[in-house]
Short mmCIF file of C-alpha atoms in Angstrom, two decimals:
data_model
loop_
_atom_site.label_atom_id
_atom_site.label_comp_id
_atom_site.label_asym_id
_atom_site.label_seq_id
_atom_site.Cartn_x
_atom_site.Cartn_y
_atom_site.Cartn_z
CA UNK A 1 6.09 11.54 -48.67
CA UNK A 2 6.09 13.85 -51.34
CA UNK A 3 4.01 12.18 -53.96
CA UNK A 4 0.55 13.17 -55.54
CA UNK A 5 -1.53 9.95 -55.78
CA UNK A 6 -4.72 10.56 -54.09
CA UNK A 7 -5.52 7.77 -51.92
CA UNK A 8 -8.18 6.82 -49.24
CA UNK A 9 -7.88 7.49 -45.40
CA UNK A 10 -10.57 5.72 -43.66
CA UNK A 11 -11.63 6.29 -40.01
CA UNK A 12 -13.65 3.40 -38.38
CA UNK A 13 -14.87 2.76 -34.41
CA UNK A 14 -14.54 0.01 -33.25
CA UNK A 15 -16.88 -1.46 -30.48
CA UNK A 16 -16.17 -4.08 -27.68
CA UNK A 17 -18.21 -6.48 -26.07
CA UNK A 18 -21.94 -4.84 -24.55
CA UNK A 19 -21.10 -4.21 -20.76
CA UNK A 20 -24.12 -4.31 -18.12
CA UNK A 21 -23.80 -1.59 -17.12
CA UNK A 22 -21.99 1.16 -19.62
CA UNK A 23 -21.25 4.95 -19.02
CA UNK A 24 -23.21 8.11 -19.86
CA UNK A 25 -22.21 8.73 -23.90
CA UNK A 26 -20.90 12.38 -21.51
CA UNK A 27 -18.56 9.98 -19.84
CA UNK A 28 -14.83 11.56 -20.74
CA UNK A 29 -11.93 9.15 -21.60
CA UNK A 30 -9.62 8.37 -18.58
CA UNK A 31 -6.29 10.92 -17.80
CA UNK A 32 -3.24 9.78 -19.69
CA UNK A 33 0.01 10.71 -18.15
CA UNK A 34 2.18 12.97 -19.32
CA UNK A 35 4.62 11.22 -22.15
CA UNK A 36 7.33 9.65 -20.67
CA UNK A 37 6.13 9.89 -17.10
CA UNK A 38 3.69 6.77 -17.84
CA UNK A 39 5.63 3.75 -17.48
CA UNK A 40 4.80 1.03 -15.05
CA UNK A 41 6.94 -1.66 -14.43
CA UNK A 42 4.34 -5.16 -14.58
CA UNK A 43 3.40 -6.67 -11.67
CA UNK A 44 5.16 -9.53 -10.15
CA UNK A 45 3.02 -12.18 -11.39
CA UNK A 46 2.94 -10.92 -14.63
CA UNK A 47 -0.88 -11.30 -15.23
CA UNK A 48 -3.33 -8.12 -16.60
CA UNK A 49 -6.01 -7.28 -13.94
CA UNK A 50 -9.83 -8.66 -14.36
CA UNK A 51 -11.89 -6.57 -17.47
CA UNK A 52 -12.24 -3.36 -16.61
CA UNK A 53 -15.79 -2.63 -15.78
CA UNK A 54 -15.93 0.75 -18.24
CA UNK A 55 -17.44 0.00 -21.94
CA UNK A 56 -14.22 1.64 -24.21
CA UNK A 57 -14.07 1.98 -27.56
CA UNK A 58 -11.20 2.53 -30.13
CA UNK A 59 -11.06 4.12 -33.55
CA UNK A 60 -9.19 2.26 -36.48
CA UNK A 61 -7.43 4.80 -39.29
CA UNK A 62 -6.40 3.16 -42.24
CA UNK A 63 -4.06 5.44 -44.56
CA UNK A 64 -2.86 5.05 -48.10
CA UNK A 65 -3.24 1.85 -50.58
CA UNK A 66 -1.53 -0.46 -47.76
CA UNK A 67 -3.64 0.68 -44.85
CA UNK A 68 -7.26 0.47 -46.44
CA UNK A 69 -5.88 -3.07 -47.92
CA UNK A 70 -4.75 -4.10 -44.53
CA UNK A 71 -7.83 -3.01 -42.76
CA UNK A 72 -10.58 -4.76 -45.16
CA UNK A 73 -8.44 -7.82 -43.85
CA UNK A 74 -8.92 -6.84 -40.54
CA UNK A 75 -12.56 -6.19 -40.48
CA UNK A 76 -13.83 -8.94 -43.09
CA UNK A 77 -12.13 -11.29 -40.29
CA UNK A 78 -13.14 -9.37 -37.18
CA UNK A 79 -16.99 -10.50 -38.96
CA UNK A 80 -15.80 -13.91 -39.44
CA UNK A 81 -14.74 -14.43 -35.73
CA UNK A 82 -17.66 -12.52 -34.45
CA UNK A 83 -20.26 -14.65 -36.97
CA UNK A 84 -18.23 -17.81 -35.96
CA UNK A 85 -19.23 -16.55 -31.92
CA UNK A 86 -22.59 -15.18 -32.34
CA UNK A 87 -24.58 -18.34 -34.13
CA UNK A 88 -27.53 -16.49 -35.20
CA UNK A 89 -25.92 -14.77 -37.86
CA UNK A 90 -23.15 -12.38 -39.88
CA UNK A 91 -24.51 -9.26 -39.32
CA UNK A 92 -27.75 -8.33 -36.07
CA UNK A 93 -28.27 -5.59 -34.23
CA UNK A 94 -25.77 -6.15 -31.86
CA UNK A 95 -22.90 -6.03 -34.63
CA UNK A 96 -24.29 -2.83 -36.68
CA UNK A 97 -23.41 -1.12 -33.80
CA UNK A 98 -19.91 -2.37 -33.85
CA UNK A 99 -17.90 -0.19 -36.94
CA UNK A 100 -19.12 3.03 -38.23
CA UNK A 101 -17.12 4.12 -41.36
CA UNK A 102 -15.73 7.85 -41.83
CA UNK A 103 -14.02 8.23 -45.31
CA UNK A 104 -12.56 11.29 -46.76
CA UNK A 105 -9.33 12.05 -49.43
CA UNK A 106 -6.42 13.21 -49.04
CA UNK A 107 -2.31 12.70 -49.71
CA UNK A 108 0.94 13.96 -48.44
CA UNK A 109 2.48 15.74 -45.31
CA UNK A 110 3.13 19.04 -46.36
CA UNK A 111 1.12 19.44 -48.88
CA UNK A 112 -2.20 17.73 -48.97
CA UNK A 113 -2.12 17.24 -45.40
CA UNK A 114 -2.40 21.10 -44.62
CA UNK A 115 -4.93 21.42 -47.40
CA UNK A 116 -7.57 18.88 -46.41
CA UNK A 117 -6.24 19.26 -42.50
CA UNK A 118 -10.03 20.87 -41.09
CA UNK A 119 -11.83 18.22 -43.34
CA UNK A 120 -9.63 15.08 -41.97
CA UNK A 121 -10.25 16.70 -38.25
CA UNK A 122 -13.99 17.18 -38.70
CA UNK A 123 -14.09 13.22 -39.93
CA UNK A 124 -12.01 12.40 -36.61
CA UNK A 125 -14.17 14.14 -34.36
CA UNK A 126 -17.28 12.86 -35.98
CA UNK A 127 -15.90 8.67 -35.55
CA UNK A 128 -14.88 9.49 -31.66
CA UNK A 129 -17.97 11.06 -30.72
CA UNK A 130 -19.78 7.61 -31.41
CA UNK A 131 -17.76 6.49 -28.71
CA UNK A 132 -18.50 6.65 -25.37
CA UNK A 133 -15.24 6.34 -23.96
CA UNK A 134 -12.38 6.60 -26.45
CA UNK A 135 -9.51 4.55 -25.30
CA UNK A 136 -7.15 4.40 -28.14
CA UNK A 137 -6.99 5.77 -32.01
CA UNK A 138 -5.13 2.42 -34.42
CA UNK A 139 -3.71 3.88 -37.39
CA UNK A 140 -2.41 1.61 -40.11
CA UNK A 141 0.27 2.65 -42.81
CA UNK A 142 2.99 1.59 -45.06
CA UNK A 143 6.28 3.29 -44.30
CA UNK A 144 7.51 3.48 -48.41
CA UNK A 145 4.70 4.95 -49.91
CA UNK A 146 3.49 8.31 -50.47
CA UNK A 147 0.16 8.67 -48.83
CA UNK A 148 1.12 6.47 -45.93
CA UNK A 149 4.03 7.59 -44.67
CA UNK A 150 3.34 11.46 -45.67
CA UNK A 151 -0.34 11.25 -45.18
CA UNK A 152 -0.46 8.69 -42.07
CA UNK A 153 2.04 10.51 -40.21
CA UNK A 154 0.56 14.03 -40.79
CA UNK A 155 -3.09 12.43 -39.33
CA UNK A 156 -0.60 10.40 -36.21
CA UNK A 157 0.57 14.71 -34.87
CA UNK A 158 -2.98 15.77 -35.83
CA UNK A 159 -4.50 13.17 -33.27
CA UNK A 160 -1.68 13.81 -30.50
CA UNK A 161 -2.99 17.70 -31.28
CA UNK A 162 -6.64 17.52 -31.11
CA UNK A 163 -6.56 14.25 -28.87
CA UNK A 164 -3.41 14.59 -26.60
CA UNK A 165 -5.31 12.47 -23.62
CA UNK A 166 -5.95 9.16 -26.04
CA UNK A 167 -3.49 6.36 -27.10
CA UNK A 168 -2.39 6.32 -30.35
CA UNK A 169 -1.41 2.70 -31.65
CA UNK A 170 0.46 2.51 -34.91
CA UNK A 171 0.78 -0.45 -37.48
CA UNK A 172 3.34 0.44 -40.15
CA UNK A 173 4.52 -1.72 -42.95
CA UNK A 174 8.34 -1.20 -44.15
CA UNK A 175 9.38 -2.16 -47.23
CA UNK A 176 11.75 -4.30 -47.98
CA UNK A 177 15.36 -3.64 -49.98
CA UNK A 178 13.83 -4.59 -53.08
CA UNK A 179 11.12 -2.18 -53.21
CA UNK A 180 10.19 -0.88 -55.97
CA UNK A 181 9.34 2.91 -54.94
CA UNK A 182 12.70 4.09 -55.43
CA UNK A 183 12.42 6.83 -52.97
CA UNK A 184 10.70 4.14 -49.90
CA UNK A 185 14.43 5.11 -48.25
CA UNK A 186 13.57 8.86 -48.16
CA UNK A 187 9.48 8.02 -47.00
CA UNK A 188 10.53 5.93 -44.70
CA UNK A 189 13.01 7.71 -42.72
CA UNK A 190 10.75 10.89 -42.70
CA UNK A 191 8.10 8.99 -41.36
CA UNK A 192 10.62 7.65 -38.77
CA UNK A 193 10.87 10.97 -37.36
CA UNK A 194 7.29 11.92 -36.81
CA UNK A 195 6.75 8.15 -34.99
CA UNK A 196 9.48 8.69 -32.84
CA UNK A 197 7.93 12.15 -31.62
CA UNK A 198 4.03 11.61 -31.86
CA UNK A 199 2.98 7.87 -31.19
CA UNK A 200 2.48 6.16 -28.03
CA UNK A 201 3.30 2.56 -29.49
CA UNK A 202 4.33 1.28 -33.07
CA UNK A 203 4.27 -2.22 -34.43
CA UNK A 204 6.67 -2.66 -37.13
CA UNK A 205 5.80 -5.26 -39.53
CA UNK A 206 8.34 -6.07 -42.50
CA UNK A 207 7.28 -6.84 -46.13
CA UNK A 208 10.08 -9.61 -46.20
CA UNK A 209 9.53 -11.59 -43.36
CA UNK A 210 5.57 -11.40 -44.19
CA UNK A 211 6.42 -12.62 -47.70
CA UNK A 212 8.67 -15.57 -45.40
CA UNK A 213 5.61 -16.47 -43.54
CA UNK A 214 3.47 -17.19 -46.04
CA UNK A 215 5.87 -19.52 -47.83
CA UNK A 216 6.52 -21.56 -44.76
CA UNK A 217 2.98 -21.54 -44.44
CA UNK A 218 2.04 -22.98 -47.58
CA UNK A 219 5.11 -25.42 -48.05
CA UNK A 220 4.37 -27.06 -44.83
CA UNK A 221 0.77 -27.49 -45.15
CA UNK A 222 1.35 -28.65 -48.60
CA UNK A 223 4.25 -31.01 -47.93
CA UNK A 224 2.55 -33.37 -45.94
CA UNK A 225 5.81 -33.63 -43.29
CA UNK A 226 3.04 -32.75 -40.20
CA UNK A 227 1.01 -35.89 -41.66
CA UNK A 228 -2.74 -34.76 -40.76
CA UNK A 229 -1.99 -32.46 -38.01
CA UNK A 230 -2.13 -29.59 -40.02
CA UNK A 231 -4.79 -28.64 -42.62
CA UNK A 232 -3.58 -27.53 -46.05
CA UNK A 233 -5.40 -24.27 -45.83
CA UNK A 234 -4.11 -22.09 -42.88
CA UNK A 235 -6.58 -19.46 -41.48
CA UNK A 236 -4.45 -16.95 -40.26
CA UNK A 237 -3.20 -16.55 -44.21
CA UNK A 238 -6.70 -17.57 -46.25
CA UNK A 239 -10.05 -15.68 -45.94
CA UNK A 240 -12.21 -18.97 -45.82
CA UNK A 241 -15.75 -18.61 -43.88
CA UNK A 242 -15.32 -14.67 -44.27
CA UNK A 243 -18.40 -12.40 -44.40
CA UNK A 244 -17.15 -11.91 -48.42
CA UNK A 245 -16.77 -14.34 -50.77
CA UNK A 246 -15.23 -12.48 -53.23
CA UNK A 247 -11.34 -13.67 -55.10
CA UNK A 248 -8.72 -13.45 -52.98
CA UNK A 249 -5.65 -11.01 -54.31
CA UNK A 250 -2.24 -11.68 -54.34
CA UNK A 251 -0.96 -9.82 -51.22
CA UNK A 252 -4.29 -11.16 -48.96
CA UNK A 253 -2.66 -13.90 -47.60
CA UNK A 254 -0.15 -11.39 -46.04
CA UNK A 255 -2.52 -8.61 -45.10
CA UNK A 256 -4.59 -11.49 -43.25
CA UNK A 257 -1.55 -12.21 -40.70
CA UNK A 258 -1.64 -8.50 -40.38
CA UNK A 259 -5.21 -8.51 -39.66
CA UNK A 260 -5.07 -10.97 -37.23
CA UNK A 261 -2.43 -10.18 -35.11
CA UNK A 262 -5.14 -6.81 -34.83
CA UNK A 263 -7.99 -9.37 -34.30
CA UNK A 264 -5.76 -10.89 -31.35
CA UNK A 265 -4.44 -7.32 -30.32
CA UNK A 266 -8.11 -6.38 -29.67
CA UNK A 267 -9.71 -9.52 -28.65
CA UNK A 268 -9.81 -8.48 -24.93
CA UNK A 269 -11.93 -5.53 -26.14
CA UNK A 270 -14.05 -7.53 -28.06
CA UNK A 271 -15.06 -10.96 -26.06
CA UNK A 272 -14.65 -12.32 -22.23
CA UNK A 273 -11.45 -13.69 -20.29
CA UNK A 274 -10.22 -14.14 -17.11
CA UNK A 275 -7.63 -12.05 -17.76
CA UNK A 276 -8.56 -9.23 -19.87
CA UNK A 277 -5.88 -6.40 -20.79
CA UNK A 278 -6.77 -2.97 -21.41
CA UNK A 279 -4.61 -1.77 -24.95
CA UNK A 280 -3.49 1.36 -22.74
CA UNK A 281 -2.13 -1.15 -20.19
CA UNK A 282 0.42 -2.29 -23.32
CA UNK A 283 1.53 1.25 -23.26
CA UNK A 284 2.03 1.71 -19.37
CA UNK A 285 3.88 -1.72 -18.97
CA UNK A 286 5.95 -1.72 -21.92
CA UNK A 287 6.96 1.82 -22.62
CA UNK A 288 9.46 2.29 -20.09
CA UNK A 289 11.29 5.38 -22.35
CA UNK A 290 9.02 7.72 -24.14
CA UNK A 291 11.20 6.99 -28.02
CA UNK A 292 11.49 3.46 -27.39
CA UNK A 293 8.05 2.49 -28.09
CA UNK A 294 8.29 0.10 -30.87
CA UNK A 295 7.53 -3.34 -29.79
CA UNK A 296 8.06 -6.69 -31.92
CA UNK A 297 5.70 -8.81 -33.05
CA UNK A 298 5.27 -12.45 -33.10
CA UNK A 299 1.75 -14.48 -33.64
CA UNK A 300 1.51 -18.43 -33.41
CA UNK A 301 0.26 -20.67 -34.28
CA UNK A 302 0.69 -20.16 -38.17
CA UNK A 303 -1.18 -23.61 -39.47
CA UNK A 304 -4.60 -24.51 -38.85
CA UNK A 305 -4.43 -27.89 -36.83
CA UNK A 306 -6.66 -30.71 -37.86
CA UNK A 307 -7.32 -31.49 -34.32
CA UNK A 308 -8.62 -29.17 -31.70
CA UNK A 309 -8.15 -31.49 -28.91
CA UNK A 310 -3.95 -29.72 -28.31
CA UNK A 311 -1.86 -31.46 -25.85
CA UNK A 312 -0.28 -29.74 -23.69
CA UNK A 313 3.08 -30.38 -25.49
CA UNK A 314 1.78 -28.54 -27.94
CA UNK A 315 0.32 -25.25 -26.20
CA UNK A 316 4.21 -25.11 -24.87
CA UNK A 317 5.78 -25.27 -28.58
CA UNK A 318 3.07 -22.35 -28.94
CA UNK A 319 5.00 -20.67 -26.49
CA UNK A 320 8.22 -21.44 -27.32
CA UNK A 321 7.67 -20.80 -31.57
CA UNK A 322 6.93 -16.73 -30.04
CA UNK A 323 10.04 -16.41 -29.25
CA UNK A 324 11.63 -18.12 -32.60
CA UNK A 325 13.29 -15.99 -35.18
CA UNK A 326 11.06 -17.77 -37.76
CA UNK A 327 7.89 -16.14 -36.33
CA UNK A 328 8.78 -12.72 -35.74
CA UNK A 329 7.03 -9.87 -38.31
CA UNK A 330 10.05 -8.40 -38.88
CA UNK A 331 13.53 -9.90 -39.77
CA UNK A 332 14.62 -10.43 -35.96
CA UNK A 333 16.02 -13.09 -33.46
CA UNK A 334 14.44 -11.38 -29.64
CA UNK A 335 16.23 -14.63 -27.99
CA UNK A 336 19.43 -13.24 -28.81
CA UNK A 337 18.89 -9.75 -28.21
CA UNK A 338 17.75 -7.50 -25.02
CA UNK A 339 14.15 -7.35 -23.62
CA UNK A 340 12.65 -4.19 -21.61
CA UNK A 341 9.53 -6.29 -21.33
CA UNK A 342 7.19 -8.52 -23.10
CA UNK A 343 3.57 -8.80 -23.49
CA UNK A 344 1.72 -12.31 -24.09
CA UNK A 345 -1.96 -12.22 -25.23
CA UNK A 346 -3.17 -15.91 -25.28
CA UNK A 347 -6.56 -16.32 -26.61
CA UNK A 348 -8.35 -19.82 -26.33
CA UNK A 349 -8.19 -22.77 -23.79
CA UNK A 350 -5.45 -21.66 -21.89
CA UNK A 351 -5.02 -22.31 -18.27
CA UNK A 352 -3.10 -19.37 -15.74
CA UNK A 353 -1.09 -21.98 -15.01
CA UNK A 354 0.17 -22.73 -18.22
CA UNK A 355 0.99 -18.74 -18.80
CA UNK A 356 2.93 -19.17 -15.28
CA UNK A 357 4.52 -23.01 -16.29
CA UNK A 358 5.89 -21.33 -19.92
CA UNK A 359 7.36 -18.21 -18.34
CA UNK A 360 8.83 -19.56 -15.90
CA UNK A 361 9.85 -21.97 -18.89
CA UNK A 362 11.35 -19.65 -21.11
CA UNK A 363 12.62 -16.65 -18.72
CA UNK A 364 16.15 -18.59 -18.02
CA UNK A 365 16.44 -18.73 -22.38
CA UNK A 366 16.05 -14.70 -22.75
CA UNK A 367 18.23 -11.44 -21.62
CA UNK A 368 16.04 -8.84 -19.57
CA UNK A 369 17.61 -5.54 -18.16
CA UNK A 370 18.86 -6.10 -15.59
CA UNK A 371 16.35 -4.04 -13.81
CA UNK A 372 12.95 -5.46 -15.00
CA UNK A 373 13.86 -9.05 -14.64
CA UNK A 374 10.09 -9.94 -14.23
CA UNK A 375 9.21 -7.68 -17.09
CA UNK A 376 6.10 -9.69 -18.35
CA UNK A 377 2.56 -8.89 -19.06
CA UNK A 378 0.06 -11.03 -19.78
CA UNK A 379 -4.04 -10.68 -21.09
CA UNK A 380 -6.14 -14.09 -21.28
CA UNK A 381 -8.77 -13.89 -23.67
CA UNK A 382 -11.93 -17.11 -23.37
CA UNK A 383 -12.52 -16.68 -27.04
CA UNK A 384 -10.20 -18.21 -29.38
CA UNK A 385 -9.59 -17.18 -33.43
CA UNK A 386 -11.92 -18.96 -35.92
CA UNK A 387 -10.45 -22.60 -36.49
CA UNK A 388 -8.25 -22.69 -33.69
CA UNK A 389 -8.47 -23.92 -30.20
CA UNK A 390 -5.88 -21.10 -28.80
CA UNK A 391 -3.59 -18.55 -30.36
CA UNK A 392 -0.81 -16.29 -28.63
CA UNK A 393 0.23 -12.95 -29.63
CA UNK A 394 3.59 -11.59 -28.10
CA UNK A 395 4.98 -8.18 -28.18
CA UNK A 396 8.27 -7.63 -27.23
CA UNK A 397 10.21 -4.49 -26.74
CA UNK A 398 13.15 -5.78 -27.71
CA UNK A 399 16.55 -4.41 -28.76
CA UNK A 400 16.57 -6.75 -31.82
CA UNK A 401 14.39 -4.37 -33.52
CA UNK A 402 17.48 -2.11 -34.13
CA UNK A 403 19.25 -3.49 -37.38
CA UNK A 404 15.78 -2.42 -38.94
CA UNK A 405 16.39 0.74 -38.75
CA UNK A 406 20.34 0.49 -39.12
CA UNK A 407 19.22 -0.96 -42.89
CA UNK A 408 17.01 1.59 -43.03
CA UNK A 409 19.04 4.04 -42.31
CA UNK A 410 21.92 2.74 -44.50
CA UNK A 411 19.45 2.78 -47.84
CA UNK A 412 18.60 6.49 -47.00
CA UNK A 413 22.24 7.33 -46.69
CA UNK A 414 22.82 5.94 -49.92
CA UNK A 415 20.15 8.19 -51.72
CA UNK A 416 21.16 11.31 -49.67
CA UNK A 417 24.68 11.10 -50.23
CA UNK A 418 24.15 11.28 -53.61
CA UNK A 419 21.24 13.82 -53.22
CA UNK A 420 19.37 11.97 -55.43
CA UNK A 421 15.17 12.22 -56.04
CA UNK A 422 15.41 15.35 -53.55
CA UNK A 423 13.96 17.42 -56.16
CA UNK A 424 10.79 15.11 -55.95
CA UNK A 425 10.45 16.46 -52.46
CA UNK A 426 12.17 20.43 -52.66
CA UNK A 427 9.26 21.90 -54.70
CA UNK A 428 7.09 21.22 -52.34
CA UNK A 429 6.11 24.53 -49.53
CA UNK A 430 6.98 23.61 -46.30
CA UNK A 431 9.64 20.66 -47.37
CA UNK A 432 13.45 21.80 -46.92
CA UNK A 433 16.04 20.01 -46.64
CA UNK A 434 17.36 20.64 -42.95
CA UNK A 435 13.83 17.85 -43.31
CA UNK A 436 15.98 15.22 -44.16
CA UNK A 437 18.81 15.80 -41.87
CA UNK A 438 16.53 16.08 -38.67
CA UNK A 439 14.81 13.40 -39.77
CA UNK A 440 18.09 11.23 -39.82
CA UNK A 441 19.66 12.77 -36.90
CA UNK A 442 16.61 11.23 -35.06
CA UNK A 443 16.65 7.84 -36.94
CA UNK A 444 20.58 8.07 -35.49
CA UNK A 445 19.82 9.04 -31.99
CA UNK A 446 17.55 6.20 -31.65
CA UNK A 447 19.78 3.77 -32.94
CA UNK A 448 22.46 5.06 -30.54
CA UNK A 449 19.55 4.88 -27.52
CA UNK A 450 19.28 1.06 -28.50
CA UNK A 451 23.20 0.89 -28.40
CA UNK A 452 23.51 2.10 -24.85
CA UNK A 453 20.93 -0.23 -24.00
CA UNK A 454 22.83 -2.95 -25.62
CA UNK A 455 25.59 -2.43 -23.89
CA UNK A 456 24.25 -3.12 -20.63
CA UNK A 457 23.43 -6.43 -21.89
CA UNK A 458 25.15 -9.34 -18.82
CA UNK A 459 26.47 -6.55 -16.98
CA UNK A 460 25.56 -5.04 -13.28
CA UNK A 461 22.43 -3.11 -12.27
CA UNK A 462 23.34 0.34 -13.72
CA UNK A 463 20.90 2.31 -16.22
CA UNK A 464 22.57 3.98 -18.92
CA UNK A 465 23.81 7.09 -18.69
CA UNK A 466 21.29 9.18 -21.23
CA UNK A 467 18.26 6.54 -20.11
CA UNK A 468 16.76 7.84 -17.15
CA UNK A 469 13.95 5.24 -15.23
CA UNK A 470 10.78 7.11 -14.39
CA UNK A 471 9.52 5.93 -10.89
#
């Protein structure tokens, strides 16, 4: 967190569908509850309610040499899909309304953070007042780096400060054991801390089981064992049809799953469905403790299929692959772990029966608590990702997501014991070391806040003793 590179944070709103009838650009975003008090356990049916009739918009934050890399993905696909919709071309006046790009520099918590702070703050302020009604901020960060966990975090307390009412959504990257920033351990963990305190959700996404993917990915499609089911280039790893044709660089192909589990994250902000969900209903339905906001990932299908025409065998082993271990964005197995709830955002030619026929599918297969045994959420989105017929995006709040940050923790204790690198971090004002051990007494009490959960696992309806429901 500590390091000196300068590096790039970009600020960019993003802009839905056109609504008939939108607000007054005076209209004020709607009242977020208090943390912790906004939890809503989903409906019985499990299905999001119609769009919401207010035009909202979100603002993407991309931090650090990850982030910025990540969200070129994002938006050179969101112009794809939108170009692949909207047949009378790439870019009209309809889609130079739809990002508006804020850039500024700046590195580090303590340091550069506090230096550039009133610069970074006017550049926030400027991106949200394009936006009529600012639903949610997206930052996107690496966890091992300098400028992304240092930086990213320090902008993540700066929006809770000057926007307290708006979601913030964060995408962070960890790294993997065999990192090579040798102090990723001591990042990571410090970045830990200031998620755990300042963000309404987090997605973590794992280098390793990105690098997985894309391996799969290419020796299936290249194997031939699908026969002609499956073309040989997958879109959800390769940038073809893009609004750039420029050469693609060796970590694209894993940025692009990144980008388009954000291109199916937002899609119900973007396009039409029967079953719409608002990002801040994520929040509400699948937050049910204010520090156990960090929801797995899982996005199928992976290959591009040769035919469009999917039988409904198929659309199930959609369903069922979200669940698999081999799908998951971070080295997990959900089915054999504990679920608080789970969101499913199906994009495409999907029925609400088949949501209701794979639930009701799949529930006996996976452990809920014991009190949110119809803990589901679902958003149904007409327009499907370029190249495919339908696509489905789960997020899971899952127990499984805790020998993450056991490893995680286990690498910083390694470093720490040892007190080695600190001096990387010590000269800087502001950074002592009481730093490190509050940031992994926090790490610790969340792991331990996962364990009680855990335990719970087959037994009777009791909550935990230190996890309190809010009603």
């Amino acid at each position: 967190m500590g390091h000196s590179t300068a590096e790039r944070m970009r600020a960019t709103v993003m802009r839905p569908r056109s609504w008939k009838n939108p607000p007054a650009a005076t209209s004020r975003p709607p009242p977020r509850p208090l943390r912790g008090r906004g939890f809503r356990a989903p409906s019985s049916n499990g299905h999001a309610k119609a769009a919401c009739s207010v035009m909202t918009q979100s603002v993407v934050v991309q931090v650090g040499q990850c982030g910025n890399q990540v969200g070129c993905r994002f938006w050179d696909l969101a112009l794809r899909e939108h170009a692949n919709v909207n047949k009378k071309g790439i870019y009209d006046e309809a889609l130079s309304s739809f990002f508006r790009n804020v850039d500024t520099r700046a590195v580090g918590h303590k340091l550069y953070g506090c230096q550039y702070r009133e610069n970074i703050v006017e550049k926030l302020r400027k991106a949200a007042e394009h936006c009529e009604c600012l639903q949610c901020f997206f930052i996107i960060h690496s966890m091992g780096g300098g400028t992304g966990s240092g930086l990213g975090t320090f902008v993540l307390k700066l929006l809770e400060d000057e926007f307290p009412e708006v979601y913030r959504f964060v995408t962070s990257v960890y790294p993997s054991g065999e990192d090579d920033v040798i102090t990723s351990p001591y990042n990571s963990v410090l970045a830990m801390k200031e998620l755990n305190e300042h963000a309404d959700c987090v997605l973590p996404i794992e280098n390793k089981s990105l690098f997985d993917i894309v391996n799969k990915i290419n020796q299936m499609a290249n194997s031939g064992k699908l026969g002609s089911t499956v073309k040989q280039n997958s879109l959800v790893t390769s940038s073809a049809g893009s609004a750039k044709t420029v050469q693609e660089k060796p970590f694209d192909a894993m940025n692009n799953i990144l980008a388009n589990l954000l291109l199916n994250l937002t899609s119900s902000a973007r396009f039409e469905g029967s079953l719409n969900m608002d990002l801040n209903e994520i929040s509400m339905n699948l937050v049910p403790f204010p520090r156990l906001h960090y929801l797995v990932s899982s996005l199928t299908p992976l290959y591009t299929l040769a035919d469009v025409n999917v039988p409904s065998r198929r659309l199930d082993q959609m369903f069922s692959d979200a669940f698999s271990r081999d799908h998951q964005l971070i080295q997990a197995d959900p089915k054999h772990s504990l679920y608080l709830a789970c969101a499913l955002l199906v994009r495409g030619n999907v029925q609400v029966s088949d949501l209701r026929r794979n639930i009701e599918r799949l529930k006996p297969s996976l452990h809920f608590v014991s009190w949110n045994q119809e803990g589901w959420k679902t958003g149904l989105c007409s327009v499907p990702p370029v190249g495919h017929s339908h696509s489905l995006l789960a997020l899971a709040n899952n127990t499984c997501v805790k020998p993450t940050f056991i490893e995680l923790k286990d690498r910083f204790m390694k470093l720490y014991k040892k007190k080695a690198h600190l001096h990387h971090y010590l000269h800087v004002d502001g950074m002592e070391q009481n730093c490190f051990s509050e940031a992994i007494s926090s790490l610790s009490d969340l792991i331990e806040e996962y364990n009680e959960l855990d335990a719970t696992k087959g037994g009777p309806r009791t909550d935990p003793s230190r996890l309190k429901i809010v009603v």
